[in-house]
Tab-separated table of C-alpha atoms in Angstrom:
chain	number	residue	atom	x	y	z
A	2	MET	CA	97.020	55.995	86.118
A	3	GLU	CA	100.424	55.079	84.767
A	4	GLN	CA	103.351	56.917	86.366
A	5	VAL	CA	106.144	58.626	84.471
A	6	ASN	CA	109.366	56.655	84.997
A	7	ASP	CA	112.765	56.066	83.462
A	8	ASP	CA	111.180	53.885	80.750
A	9	THR	CA	109.148	56.917	79.670
A	10	PHE	CA	112.359	58.870	79.178
A	11	ALA	CA	114.082	55.986	77.391
A	12	ALA	CA	111.370	56.112	74.748
A	13	ALA	CA	111.698	59.867	74.206
A	14	ARG	CA	114.032	60.384	71.271
A	15	LYS	CA	112.955	64.012	70.873
A	16	VAL	CA	111.720	66.724	73.215
A	17	ILE	CA	110.167	69.585	71.261
A	18	ALA	CA	109.007	72.823	72.869
A	19	VAL	CA	106.679	75.528	71.534
A	20	HIS	CA	107.666	79.157	72.029
A	21	ILE	CA	104.362	81.033	72.585
A	22	ASN	CA	100.935	79.380	72.659
A	23	TYR	CA	98.799	80.955	75.410
A	24	PRO	CA	97.145	84.342	74.759
A	25	SER	CA	98.085	85.470	78.274
A	26	ARG	CA	101.746	84.791	77.542
A	27	ALA	CA	101.532	86.490	74.149
A	28	ALA	CA	100.074	89.585	75.815
A	29	GLN	CA	102.859	89.547	78.370
A	30	ARG	CA	105.533	89.237	75.687
A	31	GLY	CA	103.876	91.857	73.500
A	32	ARG	CA	103.793	89.665	70.404
A	33	THR	CA	101.330	87.135	69.010
A	34	PRO	CA	102.827	84.717	66.461
A	35	ALA	CA	100.863	83.880	63.324
A	36	GLN	CA	102.296	80.356	63.247
A	37	PRO	CA	103.829	78.117	65.902
A	38	SER	CA	107.607	78.000	66.278
A	39	TYR	CA	109.688	75.433	68.129
A	40	PHE	CA	113.008	74.507	69.671
A	41	LEU	CA	114.550	71.187	70.707
A	42	LYS	CA	115.567	70.130	74.194
A	43	PRO	CA	117.873	67.118	74.638
A	44	SER	CA	116.335	63.997	76.176
A	45	SER	CA	119.091	64.197	78.809
A	46	SER	CA	117.270	67.250	80.210
A	47	LEU	CA	114.358	65.032	81.345
A	48	SER	CA	113.908	64.352	85.051
A	49	LEU	CA	111.348	62.829	87.400
A	50	THR	CA	109.212	64.464	90.061
A	51	GLY	CA	110.961	64.950	93.388
A	52	THR	CA	114.378	65.577	91.888
A	53	ALA	CA	116.496	68.675	92.325
A	54	VAL	CA	117.675	70.914	89.508
A	55	GLU	CA	120.883	72.949	89.658
A	56	ARG	CA	120.941	76.628	88.931
A	57	PRO	CA	124.368	76.616	87.249
A	58	ALA	CA	127.139	78.387	89.134
A	59	GLY	CA	127.384	82.012	88.063
A	60	CYS	CA	123.812	82.155	86.753
A	61	GLU	CA	121.226	84.564	88.124
A	62	LEU	CA	118.068	83.876	86.117
A	63	LEU	CA	116.749	80.299	86.321
A	64	GLY	CA	113.342	80.647	84.727
A	65	TYR	CA	110.491	78.187	85.231
A	66	GLU	CA	107.496	77.611	82.955
A	67	GLY	CA	104.709	75.223	83.870
A	68	GLU	CA	103.525	73.404	80.735
A	69	ILE	CA	101.355	70.558	79.499
A	70	ALA	CA	103.444	67.846	77.862
A	71	ILE	CA	101.919	65.544	75.276
A	72	ILE	CA	103.432	62.102	74.694
A	73	ILE	CA	103.309	60.636	71.197
A	74	GLY	CA	101.795	57.140	71.140
A	75	LYS	CA	102.263	56.155	67.501
A	76	ALA	CA	104.400	57.528	64.730
A	77	ALA	CA	103.028	60.591	62.967
A	78	ARG	CA	104.203	61.736	59.535
A	79	ARG	CA	102.186	64.158	57.411
A	80	VAL	CA	99.004	63.647	59.436
A	81	ASP	CA	95.949	65.881	59.172
A	82	VAL	CA	94.783	68.074	62.044
A	83	GLY	CA	91.628	65.975	62.299
A	84	ASP	CA	93.641	62.785	62.788
A	85	ALA	CA	96.533	64.189	64.815
A	86	TRP	CA	95.137	63.664	68.330
A	87	SER	CA	94.839	59.926	67.693
A	88	HIS	CA	98.648	59.829	67.583
A	89	VAL	CA	98.905	61.135	71.161
A	90	ALA	CA	99.083	58.560	73.955
A	91	ALA	CA	98.931	60.761	77.044
A	92	VAL	CA	99.346	64.196	78.596
A	93	THR	CA	101.260	65.075	81.727
A	94	ALA	CA	102.779	68.019	83.597
A	95	SER	CA	106.167	69.475	82.746
A	96	ASN	CA	108.376	72.388	83.724
A	97	ASP	CA	110.373	74.021	80.951
A	98	LEU	CA	113.333	75.301	82.951
A	99	GLY	CA	116.121	77.430	81.534
A	100	VAL	CA	118.747	80.025	82.397
A	101	TYR	CA	118.264	83.381	80.722
A	102	ASP	CA	121.930	84.114	81.440
A	103	LEU	CA	122.845	81.900	78.448
A	104	ARG	CA	120.107	82.864	75.972
A	105	TYR	CA	122.592	84.993	74.057
A	106	ALA	CA	124.940	82.065	73.485
A	107	ASP	CA	123.154	80.004	70.842
A	108	LYS	CA	121.393	82.399	68.480
A	109	GLY	CA	117.885	81.291	69.409
A	110	SER	CA	118.387	77.525	69.551
A	111	ASN	CA	118.155	77.585	73.374
A	112	LEU	CA	120.514	74.607	73.600
A	113	ARG	CA	122.579	75.846	76.514
A	114	SER	CA	119.904	78.005	78.101
A	115	LYS	CA	117.203	75.295	78.067
A	116	GLY	CA	119.124	72.036	77.610
A	117	GLY	CA	120.812	71.499	80.972
A	118	ASP	CA	120.547	68.218	82.833
A	119	GLY	CA	117.264	68.116	84.732
A	120	PHE	CA	115.868	71.177	82.933
A	121	THR	CA	112.722	69.296	81.795
A	122	PRO	CA	110.965	67.684	84.783
A	123	VAL	CA	107.949	65.612	83.648
A	124	GLY	CA	105.207	63.773	85.538
A	125	PRO	CA	104.256	62.406	87.926
A	126	ALA	CA	101.283	60.615	86.277
A	127	LEU	CA	100.121	60.210	82.680
A	128	ILE	CA	96.539	61.052	81.773
A	129	PRO	CA	95.402	58.946	78.782
A	130	ALA	CA	94.792	61.147	75.751
A	131	ASP	CA	91.595	59.302	74.819
A	132	ALA	CA	90.135	60.150	78.244
A	133	VAL	CA	90.308	63.943	77.836
A	134	ASP	CA	89.216	66.769	75.600
A	135	PRO	CA	92.502	68.558	74.753
A	136	ALA	CA	90.643	71.896	74.729
A	137	LYS	CA	89.459	71.375	78.333
A	138	LEU	CA	92.665	70.931	80.312
A	139	ARG	CA	93.952	73.080	83.154
A	140	ILE	CA	97.588	73.956	83.955
A	141	ARG	CA	98.675	75.302	87.346
A	142	THR	CA	102.085	76.164	88.792
A	143	TRP	CA	103.067	76.882	92.400
A	144	HIS	CA	106.234	78.680	93.507
A	145	ASN	CA	107.027	77.985	97.162
A	146	GLY	CA	103.365	77.160	97.699
A	147	ASP	CA	101.995	80.274	95.998
A	148	LEU	CA	99.831	79.734	92.915
A	149	VAL	CA	101.528	81.718	90.137
A	150	GLN	CA	100.112	80.195	86.923
A	151	ASP	CA	96.530	79.095	86.328
A	152	ASP	CA	95.139	78.767	82.809
A	153	THR	CA	93.251	76.430	80.515
A	154	THR	CA	93.662	75.160	76.964
A	155	GLU	CA	90.312	76.526	75.829
A	156	ASP	CA	91.678	79.397	73.745
A	157	LEU	CA	95.192	78.311	72.776
A	158	LEU	CA	96.740	80.061	69.817
A	159	PHE	CA	97.669	76.638	68.407
A	160	PRO	CA	95.606	73.666	69.669
A	161	PHE	CA	97.506	70.491	70.421
A	162	ALA	CA	96.313	68.651	67.329
A	163	ARG	CA	97.567	71.495	65.162
A	164	LEU	CA	101.022	71.246	66.765
A	165	VAL	CA	101.234	67.517	66.058
A	166	ALA	CA	100.058	67.944	62.485
A	167	ASP	CA	102.344	70.900	61.861
A	168	LEU	CA	105.460	69.167	63.156
A	169	SER	CA	104.647	66.005	61.233
A	170	GLN	CA	104.808	67.907	57.935
A	171	LEU	CA	108.594	67.904	58.111
A	172	LEU	CA	109.708	65.277	60.614
A	173	THR	CA	108.443	61.992	61.933
A	174	LEU	CA	107.119	62.150	65.459
A	175	GLU	CA	108.025	58.818	66.995
A	176	GLU	CA	106.465	56.858	69.808
A	177	GLY	CA	107.611	58.327	73.124
A	178	ASP	CA	108.497	61.754	71.745
A	179	ILE	CA	107.451	64.631	74.036
A	180	ILE	CA	106.011	67.979	72.980
A	181	LEU	CA	105.939	70.841	75.490
A	182	THR	CA	102.958	72.939	74.478
A	183	GLY	CA	103.758	76.387	75.840
A	184	THR	CA	103.332	78.244	79.118
A	185	PRO	CA	100.744	80.794	80.266
A	186	ALA	CA	101.504	84.114	81.934
A	187	GLY	CA	103.009	83.962	85.399
A	188	ALA	CA	106.290	82.202	84.636
A	189	SER	CA	109.130	83.730	86.617
A	190	VAL	CA	112.499	83.085	88.277
A	191	ALA	CA	113.450	80.579	90.974
A	192	VAL	CA	116.480	80.666	93.258
A	193	PRO	CA	118.252	77.948	95.233
A	194	GLY	CA	116.009	76.583	97.968
A	195	ASP	CA	112.780	77.253	96.056
A	196	VAL	CA	110.219	74.528	95.417
A	197	LEU	CA	108.307	74.446	92.123
A	198	GLU	CA	105.151	72.414	91.517
A	199	VAL	CA	103.153	71.909	88.311
A	200	GLU	CA	99.848	70.083	87.903
A	201	VAL	CA	97.756	69.273	84.848
A	202	SER	CA	94.122	68.275	85.267
A	203	THR	CA	90.888	68.164	83.372
A	204	ALA	CA	88.973	71.417	83.694
A	205	ASP	CA	86.365	69.719	85.883
A	206	GLY	CA	89.079	68.315	88.164
A	207	GLY	CA	88.133	64.711	87.478
A	208	LEU	CA	91.585	63.617	86.298
A	209	SER	CA	94.954	64.928	87.464
A	210	THR	CA	98.626	64.216	86.961
A	211	GLY	CA	99.342	65.078	90.587
A	212	ARG	CA	101.930	67.703	91.363
A	213	LEU	CA	105.265	67.583	89.599
A	214	THR	CA	107.730	68.776	92.254
A	215	THR	CA	111.193	70.190	91.635
A	216	THR	CA	113.592	71.731	94.148
A	217	VAL	CA	116.219	74.240	93.048
A	218	LYS	CA	119.777	73.970	94.337
A	219	GLU	CA	122.886	76.029	93.698
A	220	GLY	CA	125.477	74.694	91.278
A	221	THR	CA	129.034	74.627	92.516
A	222	THR	CA	131.072	74.085	89.352
A	223	ALA	CA	131.975	77.306	87.577
A	224	PHE	CA	131.873	77.559	83.799
A	225	ALA	CA	135.267	77.232	82.145
A	226	ASP	CA	136.614	80.035	80.003
A	227	PHE	CA	136.656	77.980	76.801
A	228	GLY	CA	132.899	78.362	76.296
A	229	ALA	CA	130.123	80.909	76.728
A	230	ARG	CA	129.947	82.349	80.227
A	231	PRO	CA	126.697	83.417	81.901
A	232	LYS	CA	125.725	87.052	81.589
A	233	SER	CA	122.494	88.927	82.135
A	234	ASP	CA	121.103	92.385	81.580
A	235	ASP	CA	117.883	94.246	82.289
A	236	LEU	CA	116.198	92.921	79.140
A	237	GLN	CA	116.829	89.337	80.226
A	238	ARG	CA	115.686	90.132	83.756
A	239	GLU	CA	112.476	91.656	82.423
A	240	GLU	CA	111.773	88.631	80.226
A	241	ALA	CA	112.703	86.135	82.944
A	242	TYR	CA	110.487	87.689	85.594
A	243	GLY	CA	107.715	88.608	83.188
A	244	SER	CA	107.785	92.375	83.701
A	245	ARG	CA	110.099	95.190	84.679
A	246	GLU	CA	108.208	95.681	87.924
A	247	ALA	CA	108.515	92.016	88.915
A	248	ALA	CA	112.245	92.179	88.162
A	249	GLY	CA	112.680	95.213	90.411
A	250	LEU	CA	113.515	97.459	87.449
A	251	PRO	CA	112.316	101.033	86.937
A	252	ALA	CA	109.215	101.307	84.777
A	253	ALA	CA	109.767	101.809	81.075
A	254	GLY	CA	110.009	105.482	80.282
A	255	SER	CA	111.134	106.414	83.806
A	256	ALA	CA	114.825	106.329	82.930
A	257	LEU	CA	116.786	109.502	83.477
A	258	SER	CA	116.222	111.749	80.456
A	259	ALA	CA	118.952	114.005	79.130
A	260	LYS	CA	116.825	117.041	80.006
A	261	LEU	CA	116.262	115.953	83.609
A	262	LYS	CA	119.918	114.998	83.977
A	263	ALA	CA	120.966	118.464	82.834
A	264	LYS	CA	118.616	120.085	85.347
A	265	LEU	CA	119.999	118.019	88.213
A	266	GLU	CA	123.565	118.761	87.143
A	267	SER	CA	122.825	122.481	87.246
A	268	VAL	CA	122.018	122.580	90.971
A	269	CYS	CA	123.958	121.558	94.054
A	270	THR	CA	123.084	118.739	96.413
A	271	ALA	CA	122.596	121.247	99.242
A	272	THR	CA	119.689	122.778	97.338
A	273	LEU	CA	118.301	119.391	96.334
A	274	SER	CA	118.515	118.289	99.969
A	275	SER	CA	116.448	121.247	101.146
A	276	GLN	CA	113.792	120.534	98.519
A	277	LEU	CA	113.663	116.869	99.514
A	278	ARG	CA	113.324	117.921	103.144
A	279	LYS	CA	110.337	120.130	102.237
A	280	ARG	CA	108.729	116.937	100.925
A	281	GLY	CA	109.372	115.076	104.154
A	282	LEU	CA	112.400	113.153	102.894
A	283	ASN	CA	115.188	113.470	105.439
A	284	ASN	CA	116.879	110.073	105.119
A	285	VAL	CA	118.065	110.236	101.526
A	286	SER	CA	121.788	110.932	101.882
A	287	ILE	CA	124.545	108.321	101.607
A	288	ASP	CA	126.836	109.370	104.426
A	289	GLY	CA	130.411	108.878	105.555
A	290	LEU	CA	132.083	108.298	102.192
A	291	THR	CA	135.035	109.936	100.448
A	292	ALA	CA	135.281	110.611	96.716
A	293	THR	CA	138.241	109.873	94.465
A	294	ARG	CA	137.058	112.738	92.234
A	295	PRO	CA	135.479	115.334	94.553
A	296	ASP	CA	135.608	117.855	91.710
A	297	ARG	CA	133.046	115.864	89.710
A	298	LYS	CA	129.271	116.329	89.671
A	299	VAL	CA	127.679	112.922	89.155
A	300	VAL	CA	124.079	112.179	88.164
A	301	GLY	CA	122.868	108.704	87.196
A	302	LEU	CA	120.489	105.818	87.778
A	303	ALA	CA	121.303	103.361	90.534
A	304	ARG	CA	122.192	99.733	89.957
A	305	THR	CA	122.680	97.791	93.156
A	306	LEU	CA	124.877	95.022	94.574
A	307	ARG	CA	124.538	93.459	97.997
A	308	TYR	CA	127.278	91.788	100.030
A	309	VAL	CA	126.408	89.624	103.029
A	310	PRO	CA	128.789	88.672	105.863
A	311	ASN	CA	131.202	85.944	104.907
A	312	ARG	CA	130.336	82.380	105.824
A	313	GLU	CA	132.878	79.950	104.460
A	314	ASP	CA	130.448	77.316	103.181
A	315	LEU	CA	128.365	79.924	101.372
A	316	PHE	CA	131.415	81.668	99.933
A	317	LYS	CA	132.279	78.392	98.222
A	318	THR	CA	128.958	78.442	96.359
A	319	HIS	CA	128.561	82.189	95.807
A	320	GLY	CA	132.031	83.689	95.911
A	321	GLY	CA	133.726	82.088	92.943
A	322	GLY	CA	133.203	82.123	89.192
A	323	PHE	CA	130.978	84.717	87.578
A	324	ASN	CA	129.551	85.756	90.932
A	325	ALA	CA	127.133	88.569	91.769
A	326	GLN	CA	129.943	91.129	92.027
A	327	LYS	CA	131.235	90.332	88.546
A	328	ARG	CA	127.720	90.141	87.101
A	329	ALA	CA	126.948	93.580	88.497
A	330	ILE	CA	130.124	95.070	87.065
A	331	ASP	CA	129.651	93.360	83.715
A	332	SER	CA	126.058	94.545	83.297
A	333	VAL	CA	126.299	98.166	84.442
A	334	ASN	CA	125.349	100.401	81.536
A	335	GLU	CA	126.465	103.788	80.334
A	336	GLY	CA	125.508	106.536	82.757
A	337	GLU	CA	124.479	104.155	85.549
A	338	ILE	CA	125.923	104.184	89.055
A	339	LEU	CA	126.765	100.938	90.812
A	340	VAL	CA	125.849	101.236	94.496
A	341	MET	CA	127.156	98.548	96.853
A	342	GLU	CA	125.875	97.523	100.252
A	343	ALA	CA	128.888	96.495	102.336
A	344	ARG	CA	127.317	97.156	105.769
A	345	GLY	CA	129.950	99.831	106.466
A	346	GLU	CA	132.517	97.038	106.858
A	347	LYS	CA	135.976	98.598	106.618
A	348	GLY	CA	138.057	95.456	107.044
A	349	THR	CA	138.286	94.418	103.415
A	350	GLY	CA	137.939	95.658	99.851
A	351	THR	CA	134.731	95.570	97.810
A	352	ILE	CA	136.157	96.715	94.470
A	353	GLY	CA	139.643	96.718	92.958
A	354	ASP	CA	141.348	98.176	89.928
A	355	ILE	CA	140.401	95.504	87.349
A	356	LEU	CA	136.672	95.552	88.087
A	357	ALA	CA	136.630	99.335	88.451
A	358	LEU	CA	138.298	99.555	85.045
A	359	ARG	CA	135.641	97.234	83.601
A	360	ALA	CA	132.913	99.510	84.975
A	361	GLN	CA	134.668	102.536	83.483
A	362	VAL	CA	134.970	100.851	80.073
A	363	ARG	CA	131.235	100.037	80.168
A	364	GLY	CA	130.490	103.724	80.720
A	365	ALA	CA	129.425	103.674	84.379
A	366	ALA	CA	128.979	107.156	85.862
A	367	ALA	CA	130.367	106.192	89.277
A	368	ILE	CA	130.855	103.454	91.849
A	369	ILE	CA	129.570	103.923	95.395
A	370	THR	CA	130.452	101.526	98.207
A	371	ASP	CA	130.177	101.898	101.964
A	372	GLY	CA	133.077	99.438	102.246
A	373	GLY	CA	136.734	99.419	101.357
A	374	VAL	CA	138.583	99.802	98.044
A	375	ARG	CA	141.586	97.701	97.026
A	376	ASP	CA	144.349	98.818	94.663
A	377	PHE	CA	143.479	102.286	95.837
A	378	SER	CA	146.096	104.288	93.944
A	379	ALA	CA	145.021	102.749	90.638
A	380	VAL	CA	141.322	103.237	91.356
A	381	ALA	CA	141.855	106.823	92.490
A	382	ALA	CA	143.748	107.614	89.278
A	383	MET	CA	140.822	106.571	87.062
A	384	GLU	CA	138.420	109.000	85.419
A	385	LEU	CA	135.573	107.048	87.002
A	386	PRO	CA	134.587	108.617	90.351
A	387	THR	CA	134.497	106.117	93.207
A	388	TYR	CA	132.940	106.877	96.584
A	389	TYR	CA	134.314	104.680	99.350
A	390	SER	CA	134.721	104.233	103.091
A	391	ASN	CA	138.459	103.553	103.206
A	392	PRO	CA	141.323	101.850	101.351
A	393	HIS	CA	142.027	98.263	102.370
A	394	PRO	CA	144.306	95.612	100.830
A	395	ALA	CA	142.227	92.483	101.610
A	396	VAL	CA	140.016	90.684	99.079
A	397	LEU	CA	136.272	90.721	99.678
A	398	GLY	CA	136.235	87.063	100.811
A	399	ARG	CA	137.780	88.121	104.110
A	400	ARG	CA	134.485	89.660	105.233
A	401	HIS	CA	131.964	89.530	102.360
A	402	ILE	CA	130.044	87.231	100.049
A	403	PRO	CA	128.719	88.864	96.851
A	404	TRP	CA	125.089	87.836	97.143
A	405	ASP	CA	122.597	89.545	94.857
A	406	THR	CA	122.156	92.298	92.296
A	407	ASP	CA	119.504	94.882	91.422
A	408	ILE	CA	117.583	94.595	94.670
A	409	THR	CA	116.774	97.130	97.371
A	410	ILE	CA	119.880	97.688	99.523
A	411	ALA	CA	121.214	99.881	102.332
A	412	CYS	CA	124.307	101.993	101.677
A	413	GLY	CA	125.803	104.659	103.898
A	414	GLY	CA	122.762	104.749	106.147
A	415	THR	CA	120.044	105.061	103.529
A	416	THR	CA	117.951	102.806	101.322
A	417	VAL	CA	118.720	102.593	97.605
A	418	GLN	CA	116.544	100.899	95.005
A	419	PRO	CA	117.434	100.029	91.414
A	420	GLY	CA	116.355	102.959	89.260
A	421	ASP	CA	116.695	105.591	91.992
A	422	ILE	CA	118.419	108.755	90.821
A	423	ILE	CA	121.783	109.398	92.456
A	424	VAL	CA	123.230	112.925	92.589
A	425	ALA	CA	126.672	113.524	94.072
A	426	ASP	CA	128.974	116.510	94.383
A	427	SER	CA	131.541	117.839	96.852
A	428	ASP	CA	128.823	118.242	99.510
A	429	GLY	CA	127.654	114.647	99.439
A	430	ILE	CA	125.504	111.981	97.814
A	431	LEU	CA	121.702	112.068	97.543
A	432	VAL	CA	119.158	109.428	96.545
A	433	ILE	CA	116.146	110.926	94.751
A	434	PRO	CA	112.978	108.903	94.102
A	435	PRO	CA	112.387	109.022	90.329
A	436	ALA	CA	108.688	109.910	90.711
A	437	ILE	CA	109.482	113.337	92.195
A	438	ALA	CA	112.814	114.055	90.524
A	439	GLU	CA	111.421	116.459	87.912
A	440	GLU	CA	109.608	118.695	90.400
A	441	VAL	CA	112.534	118.604	92.830
A	442	ALA	CA	114.873	119.683	90.035
A	443	ASP	CA	112.576	122.508	88.888
A	444	ASP	CA	112.061	123.838	92.422
A	445	SER	CA	115.797	123.603	93.112
A	446	ILE	CA	116.553	125.673	90.030
A	447	ALA	CA	114.010	128.278	91.207
A	448	GLN	CA	115.491	128.244	94.726
A	449	GLU	CA	119.022	128.793	93.461
A	450	ARG	CA	117.815	131.661	91.303
A	451	GLU	CA	116.352	133.302	94.413
A	452	GLU	CA	119.617	132.719	96.253
A	453	VAL	CA	121.550	134.564	93.540
A	454	PHE	CA	119.352	137.604	94.251
A	455	ILE	CA	119.723	137.179	98.015
A	456	ALA	CA	123.505	136.968	97.704
A	457	GLU	CA	123.537	140.190	95.675
A	458	MET	CA	121.462	141.970	98.314
A	459	VAL	CA	123.681	140.732	101.143
A	460	GLU	CA	126.744	141.860	99.197
A	461	GLN	CA	125.148	145.314	98.955
A	462	GLY	CA	124.945	145.438	102.744
A	463	HIS	CA	121.362	144.368	103.484
A	464	SER	CA	120.535	142.357	106.599
A	465	VAL	CA	119.368	138.780	106.156
A	466	ASP	CA	116.358	139.503	108.386
A	467	GLY	CA	113.362	139.129	106.103
A	468	LEU	CA	115.651	138.600	103.152
A	469	TYR	CA	116.685	135.008	103.826
A	470	PRO	CA	114.158	133.516	103.383
A	471	LEU	CA	112.238	136.113	101.407
A	472	ASN	CA	109.354	137.840	103.155
A	473	ALA	CA	106.516	139.460	101.185
A	474	GLN	CA	108.360	142.777	100.773
A	475	TRP	CA	111.558	141.178	99.588
A	476	ARG	CA	109.576	138.734	97.416
A	477	THR	CA	108.165	141.701	95.481
A	478	LYS	CA	111.649	143.132	95.032
A	479	TYR	CA	112.917	139.732	93.860
A	480	GLU	CA	110.177	139.507	91.238
A	481	GLU	CA	111.090	143.004	90.001
A	482	TRP	CA	114.759	141.951	89.865
A	483	GLU	CA	113.848	138.782	87.977
A	484	ALA	CA	111.797	140.782	85.447
A	485	SER	CA	114.667	143.180	84.875
A	486	LYS	CA	117.040	140.298	84.251
A	487	ALA	CA	114.628	138.806	81.730
A	488	ASN	CA	114.520	142.114	79.839
A	489	ASP	CA	118.299	142.482	79.723
């Protein structure tokens, strides 16, 4: 079969991509379009198999989407659906790459998010269109050798002939033009070092394009400040990875409710700690830190940031521009707590006054780091509580590289996951698994109510023997006391 080469790309005046076309993808997105919709990718985004694609510096979410590309063989203008397939010369594999960090920038056109150089790998071989049934093709994608997409064209929302006919109503499809026909469920995010492979074949396996191979590398040139800068949030992460779970985000509906937050604010961490211990959870305290606002009670959902030990070559690629530290600060939401893993390293700062101020302006509930704080006087004067190991004047590059966000981390001797509930007061900082937070809060409230009674009895001169904790006799007296309070 003929191989895709530079001549193939020279003939492609247009690259047109379809938004949603596979039922599995529509189910994943939660919407099924009544009609096809499209966007353009520049021909300069085309690349051959075996080439590398850059994840632009400062970007977090390079999404991949294995797709079947159809190559126009003769001009099509106002063609019927029944005649449309005769205008197709061949099909091949493609990968519709894009950075979700820039989706916001172009109001739906996808130019910057999907149009980067090398963002449309195509190939390696062309399967003649007249040799296949377009409703009996198979598309598969591998991510680092793992099969992540596997679907067929049997039940497409918009069959290929319909796409050609529909587009030809308004514009002339010219010889060499490429149409990307949509991706099935399973598309996700790739990071530098990953290898992506896409293959298109007939359903019976008789004909195949071979595997289109693309390697991801890290970009080194930061975006200038005269254009849109990368930014991401949990919605983009969810869409890029395909689900909240795959993105490491708490399940929808598990966010901290106002009612639960009020319950947790009403009890002290000492009580919460005892209730967690009753459930076998002993390693849930972030230890060894000092608070800038020890008078504050803080309750919020964890967002996480991980620093790794500095290595000069890696700091060049990960330390500058809109790096993971700045992305974390710039995406923290109201009421959330940014928790940083700094490995207990005290020899440099992990946050300074400007970024702490940005977190405060965005409504963060607190910052927690088991590393140092720069510009300490300014940070300590802020309303935003910061929990830290020590002040230190050095920038993070002395010991740290900001590496990744919203992943499971270690901080102050315990594990913290995105979406964990953090409760902090003058006694310390606790990490509460969201699944048990409601019952822990309710039992803590009940425990503190009992302790009010116990304190009254001790104040009256009673011994703590049998009283603390309550034995059966004292339990009866407590219930009588509780009933009398309810009747007051």
